[in-house]
Short mmCIF file of N, CA and C in Angstrom, two decimals:
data_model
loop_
_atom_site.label_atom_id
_atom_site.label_comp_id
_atom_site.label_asym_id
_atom_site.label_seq_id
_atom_site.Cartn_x
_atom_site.Cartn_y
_atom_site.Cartn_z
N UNK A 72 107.32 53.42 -30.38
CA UNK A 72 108.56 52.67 -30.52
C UNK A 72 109.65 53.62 -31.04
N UNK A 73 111.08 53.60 -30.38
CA UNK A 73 111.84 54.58 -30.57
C UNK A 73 112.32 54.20 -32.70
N UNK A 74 112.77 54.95 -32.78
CA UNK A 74 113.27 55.32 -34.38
C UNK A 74 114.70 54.95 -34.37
N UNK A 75 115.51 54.37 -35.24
CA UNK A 75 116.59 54.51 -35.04
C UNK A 75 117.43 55.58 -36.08
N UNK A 76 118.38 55.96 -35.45
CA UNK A 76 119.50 57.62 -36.15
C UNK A 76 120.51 57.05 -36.68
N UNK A 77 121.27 57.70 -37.39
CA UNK A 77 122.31 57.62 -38.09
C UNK A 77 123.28 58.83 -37.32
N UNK A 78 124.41 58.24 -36.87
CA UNK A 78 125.20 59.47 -36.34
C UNK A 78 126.19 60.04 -37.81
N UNK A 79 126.15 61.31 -37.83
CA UNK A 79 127.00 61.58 -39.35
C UNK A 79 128.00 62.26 -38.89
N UNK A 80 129.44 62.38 -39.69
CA UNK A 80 130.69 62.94 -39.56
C UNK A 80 130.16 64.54 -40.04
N UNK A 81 130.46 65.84 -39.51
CA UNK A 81 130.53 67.29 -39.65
C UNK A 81 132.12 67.54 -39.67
N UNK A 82 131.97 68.73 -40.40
CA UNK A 82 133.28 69.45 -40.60
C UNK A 82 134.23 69.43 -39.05
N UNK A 83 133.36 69.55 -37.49
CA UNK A 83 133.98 69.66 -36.65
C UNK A 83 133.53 68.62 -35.21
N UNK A 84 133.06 67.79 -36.26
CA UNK A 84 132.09 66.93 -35.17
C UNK A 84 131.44 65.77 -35.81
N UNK A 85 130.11 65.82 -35.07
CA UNK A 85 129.03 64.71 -35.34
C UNK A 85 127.80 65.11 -35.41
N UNK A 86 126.99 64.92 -35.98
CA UNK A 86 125.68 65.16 -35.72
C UNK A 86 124.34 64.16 -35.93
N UNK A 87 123.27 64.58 -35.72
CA UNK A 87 122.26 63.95 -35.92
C UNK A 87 120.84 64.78 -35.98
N UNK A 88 120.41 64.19 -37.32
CA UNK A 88 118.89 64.90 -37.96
C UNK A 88 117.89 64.11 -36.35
N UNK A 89 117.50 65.68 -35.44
CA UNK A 89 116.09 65.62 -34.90
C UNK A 89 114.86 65.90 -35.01
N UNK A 90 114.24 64.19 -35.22
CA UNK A 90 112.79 64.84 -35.81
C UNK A 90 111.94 66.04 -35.28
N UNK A 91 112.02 66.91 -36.22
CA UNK A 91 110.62 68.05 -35.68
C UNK A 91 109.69 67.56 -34.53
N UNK A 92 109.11 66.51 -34.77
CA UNK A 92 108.05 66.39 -33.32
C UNK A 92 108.55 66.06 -32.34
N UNK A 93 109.80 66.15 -31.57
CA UNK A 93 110.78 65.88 -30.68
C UNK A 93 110.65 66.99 -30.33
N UNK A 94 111.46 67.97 -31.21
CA UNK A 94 111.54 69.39 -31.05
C UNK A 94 110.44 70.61 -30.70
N UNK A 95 109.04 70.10 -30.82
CA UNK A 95 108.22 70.82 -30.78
C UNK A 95 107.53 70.28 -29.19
N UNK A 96 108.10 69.08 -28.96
CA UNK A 96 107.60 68.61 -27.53
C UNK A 96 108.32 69.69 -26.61
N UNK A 97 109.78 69.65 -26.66
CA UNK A 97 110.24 70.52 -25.66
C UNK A 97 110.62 72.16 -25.91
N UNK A 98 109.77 72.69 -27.09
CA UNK A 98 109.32 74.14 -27.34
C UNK A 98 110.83 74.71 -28.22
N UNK A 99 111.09 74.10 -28.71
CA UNK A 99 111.97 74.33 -29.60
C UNK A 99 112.35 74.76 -31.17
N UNK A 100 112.23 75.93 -31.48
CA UNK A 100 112.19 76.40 -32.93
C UNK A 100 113.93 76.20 -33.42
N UNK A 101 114.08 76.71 -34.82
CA UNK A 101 115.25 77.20 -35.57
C UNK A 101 115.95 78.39 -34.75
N UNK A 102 117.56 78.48 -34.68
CA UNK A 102 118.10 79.22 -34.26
C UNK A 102 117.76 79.22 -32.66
N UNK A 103 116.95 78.76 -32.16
CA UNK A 103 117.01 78.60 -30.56
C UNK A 103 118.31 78.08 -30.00
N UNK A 104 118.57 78.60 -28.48
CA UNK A 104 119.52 78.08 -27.81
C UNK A 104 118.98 76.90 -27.02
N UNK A 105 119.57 75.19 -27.43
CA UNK A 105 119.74 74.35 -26.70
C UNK A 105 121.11 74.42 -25.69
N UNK A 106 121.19 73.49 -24.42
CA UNK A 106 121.77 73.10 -23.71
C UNK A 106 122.54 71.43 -23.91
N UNK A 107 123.33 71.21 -23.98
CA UNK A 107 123.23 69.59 -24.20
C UNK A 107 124.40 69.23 -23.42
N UNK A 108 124.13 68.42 -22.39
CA UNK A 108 125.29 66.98 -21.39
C UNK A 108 124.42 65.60 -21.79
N UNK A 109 125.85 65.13 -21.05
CA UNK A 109 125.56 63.73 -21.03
C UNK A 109 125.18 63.49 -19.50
N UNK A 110 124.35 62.60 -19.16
CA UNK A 110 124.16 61.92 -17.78
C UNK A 110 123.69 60.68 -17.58
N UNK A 111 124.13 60.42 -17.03
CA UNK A 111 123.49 58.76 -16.93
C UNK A 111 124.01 57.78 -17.85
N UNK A 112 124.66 58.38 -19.41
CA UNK A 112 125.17 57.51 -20.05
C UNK A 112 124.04 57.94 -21.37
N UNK A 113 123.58 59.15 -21.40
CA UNK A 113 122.52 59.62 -21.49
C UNK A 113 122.65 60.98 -22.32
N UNK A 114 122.17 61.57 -23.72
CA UNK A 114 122.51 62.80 -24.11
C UNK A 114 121.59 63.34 -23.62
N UNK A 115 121.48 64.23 -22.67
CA UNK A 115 120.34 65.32 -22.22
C UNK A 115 119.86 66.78 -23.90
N UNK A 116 118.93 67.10 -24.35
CA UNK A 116 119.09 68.36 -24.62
C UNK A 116 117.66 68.93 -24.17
N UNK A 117 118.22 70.23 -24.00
CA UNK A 117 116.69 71.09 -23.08
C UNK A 117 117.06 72.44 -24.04
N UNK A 118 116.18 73.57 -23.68
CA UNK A 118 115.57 74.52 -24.14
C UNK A 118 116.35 75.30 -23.19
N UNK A 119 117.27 76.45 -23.35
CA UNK A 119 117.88 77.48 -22.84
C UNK A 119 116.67 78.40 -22.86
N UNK A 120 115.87 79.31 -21.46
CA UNK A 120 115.13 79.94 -21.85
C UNK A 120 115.48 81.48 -22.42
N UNK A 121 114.61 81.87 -22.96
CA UNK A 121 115.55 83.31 -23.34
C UNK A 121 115.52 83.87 -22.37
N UNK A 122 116.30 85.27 -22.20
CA UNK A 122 116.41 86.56 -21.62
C UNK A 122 115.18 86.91 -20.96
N UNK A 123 114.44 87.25 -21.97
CA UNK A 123 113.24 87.85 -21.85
C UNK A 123 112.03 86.54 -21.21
N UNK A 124 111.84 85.52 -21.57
CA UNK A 124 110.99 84.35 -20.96
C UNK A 124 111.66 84.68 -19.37
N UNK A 125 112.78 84.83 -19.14
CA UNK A 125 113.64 84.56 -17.60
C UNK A 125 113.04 85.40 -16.91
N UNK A 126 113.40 86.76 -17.44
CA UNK A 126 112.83 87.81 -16.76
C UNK A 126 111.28 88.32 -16.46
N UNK A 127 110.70 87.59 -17.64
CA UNK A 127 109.51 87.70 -17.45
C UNK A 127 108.83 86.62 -16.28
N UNK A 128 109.05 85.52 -15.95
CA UNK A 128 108.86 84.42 -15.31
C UNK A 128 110.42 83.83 -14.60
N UNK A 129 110.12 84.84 -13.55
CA UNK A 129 111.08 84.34 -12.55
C UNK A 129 110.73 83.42 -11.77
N UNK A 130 110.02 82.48 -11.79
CA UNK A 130 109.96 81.12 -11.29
C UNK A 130 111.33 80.71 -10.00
N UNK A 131 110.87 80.48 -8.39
CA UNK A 131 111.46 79.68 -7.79
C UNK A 131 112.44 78.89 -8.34
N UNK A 132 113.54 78.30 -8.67
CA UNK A 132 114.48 77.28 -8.40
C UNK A 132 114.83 77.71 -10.08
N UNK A 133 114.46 79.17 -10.77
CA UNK A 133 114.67 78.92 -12.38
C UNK A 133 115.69 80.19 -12.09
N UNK A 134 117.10 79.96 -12.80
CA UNK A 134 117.97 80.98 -12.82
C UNK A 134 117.67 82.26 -13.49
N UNK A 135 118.15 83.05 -13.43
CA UNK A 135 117.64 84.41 -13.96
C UNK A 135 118.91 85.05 -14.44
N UNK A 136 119.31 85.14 -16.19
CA UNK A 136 120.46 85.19 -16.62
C UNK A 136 120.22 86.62 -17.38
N UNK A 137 121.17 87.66 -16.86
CA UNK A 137 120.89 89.15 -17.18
C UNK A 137 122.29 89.09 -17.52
N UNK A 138 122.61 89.93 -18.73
CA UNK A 138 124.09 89.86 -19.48
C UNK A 138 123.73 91.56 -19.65
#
C-alpha cells in the first residue's frame, strides 16, 4: 500500500524525503545522477547511467554519453 509524502518548501523549490527502499529498487546511491519529468501527469525519476557503466555496456537502444 502506497505511503503518503509531505511535499516541503526549499530555499529554491520543493522537495520530498525518498524512502531508501525506493531508491535501492532502481540502483540508486548518495550523490548519484537522477533524471526527473513529468508524464502522464506522472513524476518519472530514473538512474542517469554513469560514463563509465555507458561505455562499458553499450547496450542497443542505450545512449552512449562521452563528454
Amino acid at each position: 500500500m502506497p505511503r503518503l509524502h509531505i511535499i516541503q518548501r526549499l530555499d529554491s523549490g520543493f522537495g520530498i524525503q525518498i524512502p531508501t527502499k525506493f531508491l535501492e529498487q532502481i540502483g540508486v546511491q548518495e550523490s548519484d545522477e537522477v533524471e526527473i519529468f513529468c508524464q502522464e501527469g506522472t513524476i518519472v525519476l530514473h538512474k542517469v547511467p554513469s560514463q563509465r557503466q555507458t561505455l562499458n555496456d553499450p547496450s542497443p537502444g542505450k545512449e552512449q554519453k562521452i563528454e
